Coordinates of C-alpha atoms in Angstrom, one line a residue:
M520 CA 45.0 116.9 70.7
D521 CA 46.6 114.4 73.0
S522 CA 45.3 114.5 76.6
V523 CA 47.8 115.0 79.4
P524 CA 47.6 112.4 82.1
N525 CA 47.3 113.6 85.7
F526 CA 47.6 111.8 89.0
K527 CA 44.0 112.2 89.8
S528 CA 42.6 110.8 86.6
I529 CA 44.6 107.6 86.6
S530 CA 42.9 104.9 88.7
P531 CA 43.4 101.2 89.2
D532 CA 40.4 100.6 86.8
Y533 CA 42.2 102.5 84.1
L534 CA 45.4 100.7 84.7
M535 CA 43.6 97.4 84.3
S536 CA 42.1 98.6 81.0
I537 CA 45.6 99.2 79.5
N538 CA 46.9 95.7 80.2
Q539 CA 46.7 94.8 76.5
E540 CA 48.2 98.1 75.4
S541 CA 51.3 97.3 77.5
R542 CA 51.8 94.3 75.3
S543 CA 50.9 95.9 72.0
T544 CA 53.3 96.4 69.1
T545 CA 53.6 100.2 69.8
T546 CA 55.2 99.6 73.2
T547 CA 57.2 96.5 72.4
P548 CA 60.0 98.3 70.7
M549 CA 60.4 100.7 73.6
Q550 CA 60.4 97.8 76.1
N551 CA 62.9 95.9 74.1
G552 CA 65.1 99.0 73.8
L553 CA 65.0 99.5 77.6
V554 CA 65.8 95.9 78.1
A555 CA 68.9 96.2 75.9
L556 CA 70.0 99.4 77.7
C557 CA 69.6 97.7 81.1
A558 CA 71.6 94.6 80.0
I559 CA 74.4 96.9 78.6
G560 CA 74.5 98.9 81.8
T561 CA 74.9 95.8 83.9
V562 CA 77.7 94.5 81.7
L563 CA 79.5 97.8 81.8
L564 CA 79.3 98.0 85.6
I565 CA 80.6 94.5 86.1
W566 CA 83.3 95.0 83.5
C567 CA 84.5 98.2 85.2
L568 CA 84.8 96.6 88.6
L569 CA 86.6 93.5 87.2
K570 CA 89.0 95.8 85.3
F571 CA 89.9 97.8 88.4
S572 CA 90.3 94.7 90.5
A573 CA 93.9 94.7 89.6
Y574 CA 94.4 98.3 90.8
G575 CA 95.6 99.6 94.1
I576 CA 95.9 98.1 97.6
D577 CA 95.3 99.4 101.1
F578 CA 98.1 98.5 103.6
T579 CA 95.8 98.4 106.6
D580 CA 92.2 97.0 106.5
E581 CA 92.4 95.3 103.1
S582 CA 95.8 93.8 103.9
F583 CA 94.4 92.5 107.2
Y584 CA 91.8 90.6 105.1
L585 CA 94.6 89.1 103.0
V586 CA 96.7 88.0 105.9
W587 CA 93.7 86.5 107.7
M588 CA 92.7 84.5 104.6
A589 CA 96.2 83.4 103.7
N590 CA 96.7 81.3 106.9
P591 CA 93.9 81.7 109.5
F592 CA 95.2 78.7 111.4
L593 CA 98.1 80.7 112.8
Y594 CA 95.9 82.3 115.4
D595 CA 94.0 80.5 118.2
W596 CA 91.5 83.4 118.9
S597 CA 89.2 85.4 116.7
T598 CA 85.8 87.1 116.8
T599 CA 85.1 86.7 113.0
Q600 CA 85.9 83.5 111.1
F601 CA 85.7 84.9 107.5
G602 CA 89.4 83.9 107.0
F603 CA 88.5 80.3 107.4
V604 CA 85.5 80.6 105.1
Y605 CA 87.5 82.3 102.3
H606 CA 90.7 80.3 102.8
P607 CA 89.8 77.6 100.3
L608 CA 89.0 80.3 97.7
Y609 CA 92.4 81.9 98.5
S610 CA 94.1 78.6 98.0
V611 CA 92.4 77.8 94.8
L612 CA 93.2 81.2 93.3
G613 CA 96.8 80.9 94.5
G614 CA 96.5 84.1 96.5
D615 CA 96.2 86.2 93.4
I616 CA 94.7 89.5 94.8
A617 CA 93.0 90.6 91.5
S618 CA 91.4 87.2 91.1
L619 CA 90.2 87.2 94.7
R620 CA 88.6 90.6 94.2
Q621 CA 87.0 89.5 91.0
A622 CA 85.6 86.3 92.6
N623 CA 84.2 88.4 95.5
I624 CA 82.5 90.8 93.1
L625 CA 81.0 88.0 91.0
I626 CA 79.8 86.0 94.0
T627 CA 78.2 89.0 95.6
F628 CA 76.5 90.0 92.3
A629 CA 75.3 86.4 91.6
L630 CA 73.6 86.2 95.0
A631 CA 72.1 89.7 94.6
W632 CA 70.8 88.7 91.2
G633 CA 69.2 85.5 92.6
L634 CA 67.6 87.5 95.4
A635 CA 66.2 90.2 93.0
Y636 CA 64.9 87.6 90.6
S637 CA 63.2 85.4 93.3
F638 CA 61.8 88.5 95.0
L639 CA 60.3 90.1 91.9
A640 CA 58.8 86.7 90.9
S641 CA 57.2 86.6 94.4
L642 CA 55.6 90.0 94.0
D643 CA 53.2 88.8 91.3
A644 CA 52.7 85.6 89.5
S645 CA 52.6 87.3 86.1
L646 CA 56.2 88.4 86.4
K647 CA 57.3 84.7 86.4
G648 CA 56.5 84.7 82.7
G649 CA 58.7 87.7 82.1
G650 CA 61.5 85.4 80.9
F651 CA 64.5 87.2 79.6
T652 CA 63.2 90.6 80.6
L653 CA 62.8 89.6 84.2
L654 CA 66.3 88.2 84.2
V655 CA 67.7 91.5 82.8
V656 CA 65.7 93.7 85.2
S657 CA 66.8 91.6 88.1
A658 CA 70.4 91.9 87.1
G659 CA 70.0 95.7 86.8
L660 CA 68.6 95.9 90.3
A661 CA 71.3 93.6 91.6
T662 CA 74.0 96.0 90.7
S663 CA 72.9 98.0 93.7
T664 CA 74.9 95.5 95.8
F665 CA 78.1 97.0 94.3
I666 CA 77.5 99.9 96.7
I667 CA 79.5 97.9 99.2
F668 CA 82.6 98.7 97.2
D669 CA 82.1 102.5 97.2
S670 CA 85.2 103.0 99.2
W671 CA 87.1 100.4 97.2
L672 CA 87.8 97.5 99.5
P673 CA 86.9 94.7 97.1
T674 CA 89.0 92.0 98.7
P675 CA 86.9 89.3 100.5
S676 CA 86.3 90.3 104.1
Y677 CA 84.0 89.9 107.0
N678 CA 81.9 92.7 105.5
S679 CA 81.5 90.9 102.1
L680 CA 80.8 87.6 103.9
N681 CA 78.2 89.4 106.1
L682 CA 76.4 90.8 103.0
Q683 CA 76.6 87.5 101.2
A684 CA 75.1 85.7 104.2
L685 CA 72.2 88.1 104.3
L686 CA 71.6 87.7 100.6
I687 CA 71.5 83.9 100.9
T688 CA 69.1 84.2 103.9
A689 CA 66.9 86.6 102.1
I690 CA 66.6 84.3 99.1
G691 CA 65.7 81.5 101.5
L692 CA 63.0 83.6 103.2
V693 CA 61.4 84.5 99.8
L694 CA 61.3 80.8 98.7
A695 CA 60.4 79.3 102.1
E696 CA 56.7 78.4 102.7
K697 CA 54.8 76.8 105.5
N698 CA 54.3 73.7 103.4
A699 CA 57.2 71.3 102.7
H700 CA 57.5 71.2 98.9
R701 CA 60.8 71.2 97.0
T702 CA 61.2 74.9 96.6
S703 CA 60.1 75.6 100.1
I704 CA 62.6 73.1 101.5
V705 CA 65.4 74.7 99.5
G706 CA 64.4 78.0 101.0
W707 CA 64.6 76.8 104.5
M708 CA 68.0 75.2 103.9
L709 CA 69.2 78.5 102.5
I710 CA 68.0 80.2 105.7
G711 CA 70.2 77.8 107.7
I712 CA 73.2 78.3 105.5
G713 CA 72.8 82.1 105.5
G714 CA 72.5 82.1 109.3
W715 CA 75.7 80.0 109.7
L716 CA 77.6 82.3 107.3
A717 CA 76.4 85.4 109.2
F718 CA 77.7 83.9 112.5
M719 CA 81.1 83.2 110.8
A720 CA 81.2 86.8 109.6
K721 CA 79.7 88.7 112.5
P722 CA 78.1 87.0 115.5
S723 CA 76.3 90.2 116.4
T724 CA 74.6 90.2 112.9
A725 CA 73.7 86.5 113.3
L726 CA 71.9 87.1 116.6
S727 CA 69.9 90.0 115.3
L728 CA 69.2 88.2 112.1
A729 CA 67.8 85.2 114.0
I730 CA 65.4 87.5 115.9
A731 CA 64.3 89.3 112.8
V732 CA 63.7 86.1 110.8
F733 CA 61.6 84.7 113.7
F734 CA 59.3 87.7 113.7
Y735 CA 59.1 87.7 109.9
L736 CA 58.1 84.1 109.8
M737 CA 55.4 84.8 112.4
F738 CA 53.9 87.9 110.7
A739 CA 54.2 86.3 107.2
R740 CA 52.4 83.2 108.4
K741 CA 55.2 81.0 107.2
F742 CA 56.2 79.6 110.6
S743 CA 56.6 75.9 110.7
I744 CA 58.3 74.2 113.7
R745 CA 59.4 71.2 111.5
L746 CA 60.9 73.3 108.7
L747 CA 62.4 75.8 111.2
A748 CA 64.1 72.8 112.9
L749 CA 65.5 71.8 109.5
A750 CA 67.1 75.3 109.1
I751 CA 68.4 75.4 112.6
G752 CA 69.7 71.9 112.4
L753 CA 71.5 72.6 109.2
A754 CA 73.1 75.7 110.7
L755 CA 74.2 73.8 113.8
A756 CA 75.6 71.0 111.6
L757 CA 77.6 73.4 109.6
L758 CA 78.8 75.1 112.7
F759 CA 79.8 71.7 114.2
V760 CA 81.7 70.7 111.1
G761 CA 83.4 74.1 111.0
A762 CA 84.4 73.8 114.6
L763 CA 86.0 70.5 113.9
L764 CA 87.9 71.7 110.9
I765 CA 89.1 74.9 112.6
D766 CA 89.9 73.9 116.1
G767 CA 89.4 70.1 116.2
S768 CA 86.5 70.3 118.6
V769 CA 83.5 72.3 119.7
V770 CA 85.2 73.1 123.0
G771 CA 88.3 74.4 121.2
F772 CA 86.1 76.5 118.9
T773 CA 84.2 77.9 121.8
K774 CA 87.4 78.8 123.6
R775 CA 88.5 80.6 120.4
L776 CA 85.4 82.8 120.5
Q777 CA 85.7 83.5 124.2
L778 CA 89.4 84.5 123.8
G779 CA 88.5 86.6 120.9
V780 CA 85.9 88.6 122.9
E781 CA 88.3 88.9 125.9
L782 CA 91.4 89.9 123.9
Y783 CA 89.5 92.3 121.6
G784 CA 88.0 94.0 124.6
H785 CA 91.5 95.2 125.4
L786 CA 91.5 97.4 122.3
E787 CA 88.7 99.7 123.6
A788 CA 87.4 100.2 120.1
G789 CA 83.8 100.7 120.9
H790 CA 82.4 97.2 120.8
T791 CA 80.9 96.7 124.2
I792 CA 77.2 95.7 124.5
S793 CA 76.1 99.2 125.6
Q794 CA 78.0 100.8 122.7
I795 CA 76.7 98.3 120.1
L796 CA 73.0 98.7 121.1
R797 CA 72.5 102.3 120.0
I798 CA 70.5 104.4 117.6
D799 CA 72.6 106.6 115.3
S800 CA 71.6 109.7 113.4
F801 CA 72.8 111.0 110.0
Q802 CA 73.3 114.4 108.5
L803 CA 72.6 115.3 104.8
G804 CA 74.0 118.4 103.1
T805 CA 71.8 120.7 101.2
K806 CA 73.3 119.6 97.9
F807 CA 72.7 115.9 98.7
K808 CA 69.1 116.6 99.7
L809 CA 68.6 118.4 96.4
V810 CA 70.1 115.4 94.4
I811 CA 67.8 113.0 96.3
F812 CA 64.8 115.2 95.4
V813 CA 65.8 115.3 91.7
V814 CA 66.5 111.6 91.4
S815 CA 63.2 110.8 93.1
G816 CA 61.3 113.3 91.0
L817 CA 62.8 112.0 87.7
L818 CA 62.1 108.4 88.4
A819 CA 58.6 109.1 89.7
L820 CA 57.9 111.1 86.5
A821 CA 59.3 108.2 84.3
L822 CA 57.0 105.7 86.0
W823 CA 54.0 108.0 85.7
S824 CA 54.7 108.6 82.0
M825 CA 55.0 104.8 81.4
C826 CA 51.3 104.6 82.5
A827 CA 50.2 107.3 80.1
N828 CA 47.6 106.6 77.5
N829 CA 49.6 108.1 74.6
K830 CA 52.9 107.8 72.9
K831 CA 54.0 111.3 73.7
W832 CA 54.2 110.8 77.4
S833 CA 55.5 107.2 77.1
F834 CA 58.5 108.5 75.2
F835 CA 59.1 111.2 77.8
G836 CA 59.6 108.4 80.3
L837 CA 61.9 106.7 77.8
A838 CA 64.0 109.9 77.6
I839 CA 64.5 109.9 81.4
S840 CA 65.4 106.2 81.3
I841 CA 68.0 106.9 78.6
S842 CA 69.4 109.7 80.7
F843 CA 70.0 107.3 83.6
F844 CA 71.7 104.9 81.2
L845 CA 74.0 107.6 79.8
I846 CA 75.2 108.4 83.4
T847 CA 76.2 104.7 83.7
V848 CA 78.0 104.8 80.4
L849 CA 79.9 108.0 81.0
F850 CA 81.2 106.8 84.4
T851 CA 82.1 103.3 83.5
L852 CA 83.8 104.4 80.3
E853 CA 85.8 106.9 82.4
Q854 CA 84.4 110.0 80.6
I855 CA 83.7 111.6 84.0
H856 CA 86.4 111.7 86.6
R857 CA 84.7 113.8 89.4
T858 CA 83.2 112.4 92.6
A859 CA 79.8 113.4 93.6
G860 CA 81.0 114.7 97.0
F861 CA 77.9 113.7 98.9
G862 CA 79.9 112.9 102.1
R863 CA 80.0 109.9 104.4
F864 CA 76.3 109.2 104.1
Q865 CA 76.2 109.0 100.3
G866 CA 74.8 105.5 100.3
L867 CA 71.5 107.0 101.4
L868 CA 71.1 108.2 97.8
I869 CA 69.3 104.9 97.2
F870 CA 66.3 106.4 99.1
G871 CA 65.8 108.7 96.2
L872 CA 64.6 105.6 94.3
V873 CA 62.6 104.3 97.2
Y874 CA 60.8 107.6 97.5
A875 CA 60.0 107.6 93.8
L876 CA 58.4 104.2 94.1
A877 CA 56.2 105.3 97.0
I878 CA 55.2 108.5 95.1
A879 CA 54.4 106.6 91.9
T880 CA 52.2 104.1 93.7
L881 CA 50.3 106.6 95.7
A882 CA 49.9 109.0 92.7
L883 CA 48.7 106.3 90.3
G884 CA 46.9 103.8 92.5
R885 CA 46.2 106.0 95.6
L886 CA 45.8 104.5 99.0
R887 CA 43.5 101.8 97.5
A888 CA 46.6 100.3 95.8
L889 CA 48.2 99.6 99.1
K890 CA 45.4 97.3 100.0
N891 CA 46.5 95.0 97.2
I892 CA 49.8 94.4 99.0
S893 CA 49.6 91.1 100.9
V894 CA 50.6 90.6 104.6
Q895 CA 53.6 88.5 103.5
Q896 CA 54.8 91.3 101.2
W897 CA 54.5 93.9 103.9
A898 CA 56.4 91.5 106.2
I899 CA 59.3 91.0 103.8
A900 CA 59.4 94.8 103.1
A901 CA 59.7 95.5 106.8
L902 CA 62.4 92.9 107.2
F903 CA 64.3 94.3 104.2
M904 CA 64.1 97.8 105.7
A905 CA 65.8 96.5 108.8
M906 CA 68.4 94.4 107.0
P907 CA 71.1 97.2 106.5
H908 CA 71.0 97.8 110.3
I909 CA 71.3 94.1 110.9
Y910 CA 74.3 94.1 108.6
A911 CA 75.8 97.1 110.5
L912 CA 75.1 96.0 114.0
G913 CA 78.3 95.6 116.0
T914 CA 80.5 98.1 114.0
N915 CA 82.0 101.0 115.8
G916 CA 81.0 103.3 112.9
N917 CA 77.7 105.0 112.2
Y918 CA 75.1 102.4 111.5
W919 CA 73.5 104.4 108.6
Q920 CA 76.8 104.8 106.9
A921 CA 77.9 101.2 107.4
G922 CA 74.4 99.9 106.6
S923 CA 74.4 101.6 103.2
A924 CA 76.6 98.8 102.0
A925 CA 73.5 96.6 102.1
A926 CA 71.3 99.3 100.4
I927 CA 70.0 96.7 98.0
F928 CA 67.5 95.7 100.7
W929 CA 66.1 99.2 101.0
L930 CA 65.6 99.2 97.3
L931 CA 63.8 95.8 97.3
A932 CA 61.6 97.0 100.2
G933 CA 60.6 100.0 98.1
L934 CA 59.8 97.8 95.2
T935 CA 57.1 96.1 97.3
L936 CA 55.1 99.3 97.0
L937 CA 55.1 99.0 93.2
T938 CA 53.4 95.6 93.4
P939 CA 49.9 96.9 92.6
L940 CA 51.0 98.8 89.5
I941 CA 53.1 95.8 88.3
R942 CA 50.1 93.6 88.8
E943 CA 47.7 95.9 86.9
R944 CA 50.1 96.2 83.9
D945 CA 51.0 92.5 84.0
S946 CA 54.4 93.5 82.7
C947 CA 58.0 94.2 83.6
L948 CA 57.9 97.5 81.8
L949 CA 57.6 99.7 85.0
L950 CA 60.7 97.9 86.5
L951 CA 63.0 98.9 83.6
P952 CA 63.3 102.7 84.5
V953 CA 63.9 101.6 88.2
A954 CA 66.7 99.2 87.1
L955 CA 68.3 101.9 84.9
A956 CA 68.0 104.5 87.7
T957 CA 69.6 101.9 90.1
Q958 CA 72.6 101.5 87.9
A959 CA 73.0 105.3 87.6
V960 CA 72.9 105.7 91.4
T961 CA 75.3 102.8 91.9
V962 CA 77.9 103.9 89.5
T963 CA 77.8 107.5 90.9
L964 CA 78.5 106.1 94.4
L965 CA 81.2 103.7 93.0
Q966 CA 83.0 106.7 91.5
T967 CA 84.0 107.8 95.0
G968 CA 85.9 104.5 95.5
L969 CA 87.6 104.6 92.1
E970 CA 88.6 108.3 92.4
E971 CA 89.3 108.3 96.2
P972 CA 90.1 104.7 97.1
Y973 CA 90.3 104.0 100.9
R974 CA 93.7 105.1 102.3
Q975 CA 95.3 105.4 98.9
P976 CA 96.9 108.6 97.5
Q977 CA 95.3 108.9 94.0
P978 CA 92.5 107.7 91.7
L979 CA 92.9 104.1 90.6
R980 CA 93.0 105.2 86.9
L981 CA 96.3 107.0 87.6
N982 CA 98.1 104.0 88.9
A983 CA 100.8 102.8 86.4
S984 CA 103.4 100.8 88.3
T985 CA 103.6 97.1 88.6
L986 CA 106.1 94.8 90.5
E987 CA 107.4 91.4 89.5
A988 CA 108.6 90.8 93.0
P989 CA 107.7 90.2 95.7
P990 CA 105.3 87.6 94.2
R991 CA 102.4 88.2 96.5
I992 CA 101.9 91.7 95.1
S993 CA 103.0 91.0 91.6
G994 CA 100.6 92.1 88.9
L995 CA 98.9 94.8 90.9
V996 CA 98.8 98.2 89.3
L997 CA 100.0 100.6 92.0
P998 CA 100.8 104.3 92.6
Q999 CA 104.5 104.8 92.0
G1000 CA 105.1 105.7 95.6
Y1001 CA 103.5 102.4 96.8
A1002 CA 105.6 100.4 94.3
D1003 CA 108.8 102.1 95.5
Y1004 CA 107.8 101.5 99.2
I1005 CA 107.3 97.8 98.7
A1006 CA 110.4 97.4 96.5
S1007 CA 112.6 99.2 99.0
A1008 CA 111.4 97.1 101.9
D1009 CA 111.7 93.9 99.9
L1010 CA 115.3 94.8 98.8
V1011 CA 116.3 95.4 102.4
A1012 CA 114.7 92.2 103.6
R1013 CA 116.3 90.1 100.8
T1014 CA 119.7 91.7 101.3
A1015 CA 119.5 90.8 105.0
L1016 CA 118.6 87.2 104.1
F1017 CA 115.1 87.4 105.3
N1018 CA 113.3 84.2 104.4
P1019 CA 109.6 83.8 103.6
A1020 CA 107.4 82.8 106.6
T1021 CA 109.8 84.4 109.0
P1022 CA 107.9 85.8 112.0
V1023 CA 107.9 89.6 112.4
I1024 CA 106.6 91.8 115.2
D1025 CA 105.1 94.9 113.7
L1026 CA 105.6 98.0 115.9
S1027 CA 104.4 100.4 113.1
G1028 CA 100.8 99.6 113.9
Q1029 CA 99.8 100.1 110.3
S1030 CA 101.8 97.7 108.1
P1031 CA 100.1 94.3 107.8
G1032 CA 100.2 94.8 104.0
L1033 CA 103.9 95.4 103.9
L1034 CA 104.6 92.3 105.9
Y1035 CA 102.2 90.4 103.7
A1036 CA 104.1 91.7 100.6
I1037 CA 107.5 90.5 101.7
G1038 CA 106.2 87.1 102.8
A1039 CA 106.5 87.6 106.6
E1040 CA 104.4 85.8 109.1
N1041 CA 102.3 88.2 111.1
I1042 CA 102.4 86.7 114.6
G1043 CA 100.0 87.3 117.5
Q1044 CA 97.3 88.8 115.3
P1045 CA 96.9 89.4 111.5
W1046 CA 97.2 93.1 112.1
T1047 CA 99.0 94.4 115.2
V1048 CA 96.8 97.5 115.0
G1049 CA 97.9 100.8 116.6
A1050 CA 96.3 104.1 117.5
Y1051 CA 93.6 102.7 119.8
P1052 CA 93.7 103.2 123.6
G1053 CA 94.3 99.5 124.2
S1054 CA 96.6 98.7 121.2
L1055 CA 99.6 97.9 123.5
R1056 CA 97.5 95.8 125.8
L1057 CA 96.0 93.8 122.9
A1058 CA 99.4 93.3 121.4
Q1059 CA 100.8 92.1 124.7
A1060 CA 97.9 89.7 125.2
A1061 CA 98.0 88.3 121.6
L1062 CA 101.8 87.8 121.5
G1063 CA 101.6 86.3 125.0
R1064 CA 99.8 83.4 123.3
T1065 CA 102.6 83.1 120.7
S1066 CA 105.3 80.5 121.5
C1067 CA 108.5 81.9 122.9
E1068 CA 110.4 80.2 120.1
K1069 CA 108.6 82.4 117.6
I1070 CA 109.1 85.5 119.7
A1071 CA 112.8 84.8 119.8
Q1072 CA 113.0 84.2 116.0
A1073 CA 110.9 87.3 115.2
W1074 CA 112.3 90.2 113.3
V1075 CA 111.0 93.7 114.3
L1076 CA 109.5 96.4 112.1
L1077 CA 109.8 99.8 113.8
E1078 CA 108.3 103.1 112.8
Q1079 CA 109.6 105.6 115.3
D1080 CA 107.0 108.2 116.2
G1081 CA 104.6 107.1 113.5
P1082 CA 100.9 107.9 113.7
R1083 CA 100.0 104.4 114.8
S1084 CA 103.3 103.3 116.4
I1085 CA 103.3 100.8 119.2
S1086 CA 105.8 101.3 122.0
T1087 CA 108.9 99.2 122.2
E1088 CA 107.7 98.4 125.7
L1089 CA 105.9 95.6 124.0
L1090 CA 109.2 93.8 123.3
Q1091 CA 110.4 94.3 126.8
S1092 CA 107.2 92.7 128.2
L1093 CA 108.0 89.6 126.0
G1094 CA 111.5 89.2 127.3
A1095 CA 113.4 90.8 124.4
D1096 CA 116.2 93.2 124.8
F1097 CA 115.6 95.9 122.3
P1098 CA 117.6 97.3 120.6
G1099 CA 120.5 95.5 122.2
G1100 CA 119.5 92.1 121.1
Y1101 CA 118.8 93.0 117.5
Q1102 CA 120.8 94.1 114.4
H1103 CA 119.5 97.0 112.4
V1104 CA 119.6 95.8 108.8
G1105 CA 118.1 98.7 106.9
S1106 CA 115.4 101.4 106.6
W1107 CA 113.1 103.0 104.0
Q1108 CA 110.5 105.7 103.8
T1109 CA 106.8 104.8 103.8
A1110 CA 104.7 105.9 100.9
Q1111 CA 102.6 109.0 100.9
G1112 CA 99.1 108.0 101.7
A1113 CA 100.0 104.7 103.2
G1114 CA 97.6 104.0 106.1
G1115 CA 95.7 107.1 105.1
Y1116 CA 98.5 109.5 106.3
P1117 CA 100.2 112.2 104.1
D1118 CA 103.5 112.0 105.9
R1119 CA 106.3 109.6 105.1
P1120 CA 107.9 108.4 108.3
K1121 CA 110.9 106.1 108.3
Q1122 CA 110.6 102.4 108.9
D1123 CA 113.4 100.3 110.2
L1124 CA 113.9 96.5 110.1
Y1125 CA 115.7 94.7 112.9
K1126 CA 117.1 91.1 112.9
P1127 CA 117.3 89.1 116.1
V1128 CA 120.9 88.3 117.1
E1129 CA 120.4 87.0 120.6
Q1130 CA 117.6 84.5 120.0
H1131 CA 118.7 82.1 122.8
K1132 CA 118.8 84.9 125.4
T1133 CA 115.3 86.1 124.3
L1134 CA 114.0 82.6 124.4
M1135 CA 115.2 82.0 128.0
A1136 CA 113.9 85.4 129.1
C1137 CA 110.5 84.8 127.5
Q1138 CA 110.1 81.4 129.1
R1139 CA 111.1 82.8 132.5
L1140 CA 108.6 85.6 132.4
R1141 CA 105.8 83.1 131.5
E1142 CA 106.8 80.8 134.3
E1143 CA 106.7 83.7 136.8
A1144 CA 103.2 84.7 135.4
K1145 CA 101.9 81.2 136.2
Q1146 CA 103.0 81.4 139.8

């Protein structure tokens, strides 16, 4: 009769004795099968995201990303420079929104794959010989980086650049050594590149990342003044070149940043130093806690059974792994249309996997197993645990919720605990259930974005309308209401002889996407955002830096009594006589769900008819302000 394994009877000595069994012909078919399932799961996830890249659009945040990328040189102030970094990609792809999203997805995945592969290879030398299996496992684990898209904002942004910067830096930290050999030098250079990109995305992240990297290098005993100087020098060189390309000089670039901090401070959006440096909490519902417990238990059981000394228990682990795979298949092939309903902290589901890794290590190897984890591995695990908070630092949202977008780092930190078991088995077998569970968790979280996309009225799969004009939105599959909204605005604009690149002042406070669609030039700031205490002050300060010529030429988009509307006092402060100096050329209803609101307020478009008068008044006000 087969013996039943138990946690107490399995020791490191036993694990060492089954090294050869893990490579035997009885387990090879199972391992090959799991490798195939993992590869299929990765392909399905990527295919699903690439497919839906042509679906939907958010008229607020996501459209702000597009406006900023399309022509970042329009604005002489900014706190994030992601628009300049992604502008070449935007130009190469011709501004095609679906292609931009697909490129962003693939770039993020490729970097995560590179990190997962290099990190796993660093855990134990035996894994480097894993060949194709290690590549597949790494790809499966890398799918966890798709959690950043769980609200469906796949367009390149400061968030995606921030995550990509951290992934590049992390790869560099894994490869970097105290000695200056080829791989180590590449690692140090990647640290410099990642640090520069983090600064371009979010300076607050860059500062905290620099501090965390310094302590990691010290504790991991990788610190080298010469090689650190190489990384810092490369980052500064890239920053210098970027400053020249963006503003023509370091002084100009510095002024851009200073203005960005000053002007953005008018908004009162919760970005002061005292508000940034905080410790947030999180709340998990009973249902969510139960799901975390079940996921953790199933994965721990699968790992335990993989270490069993008989086929019966090994195939039990195989069954659990197949169950995870089936979840991935059912979601990606759209056989399940319900969201998990875990709430705003759903990204913390990844901890179900982390707990399982800890349970498996302690159950199978006991505390003695932890002694086999090196100081360097503990150091990188600690850094990775902090990475999501480094990613989130500076946001006005909850740090746990925002940090979940970088949940791949929590997962990799947990994998460090599995090092002793991996080393004893000298195989990637134990990593396969983890990769399959990762895919199942990721696709479950992604379902929220696909079924309840950010500030959109319906699941992406229900979108069925496309527009041939205006060209900037052509090809996207939209809700019928969104298509009608854009078409109505475009018709009014064209009938009134509105020309592309004409400046528009947006008083709706929520329509950068509509202006982008009709080809308008968003002046003052990419998104004249409303609904904040300082929205009017920020708009006045930003447009105060716009030439009076553009102010006089600008059309006006008005949304009377809208949820984010900005007062017409803005126009008066610029020297414009509104509505007396403008001609009303048409109106339309907004789409249900646009901006995240169920109502459909009316929007009106006004054309300037007293440009010379506005110009003279604007110039007079600015002369008086100088006195």
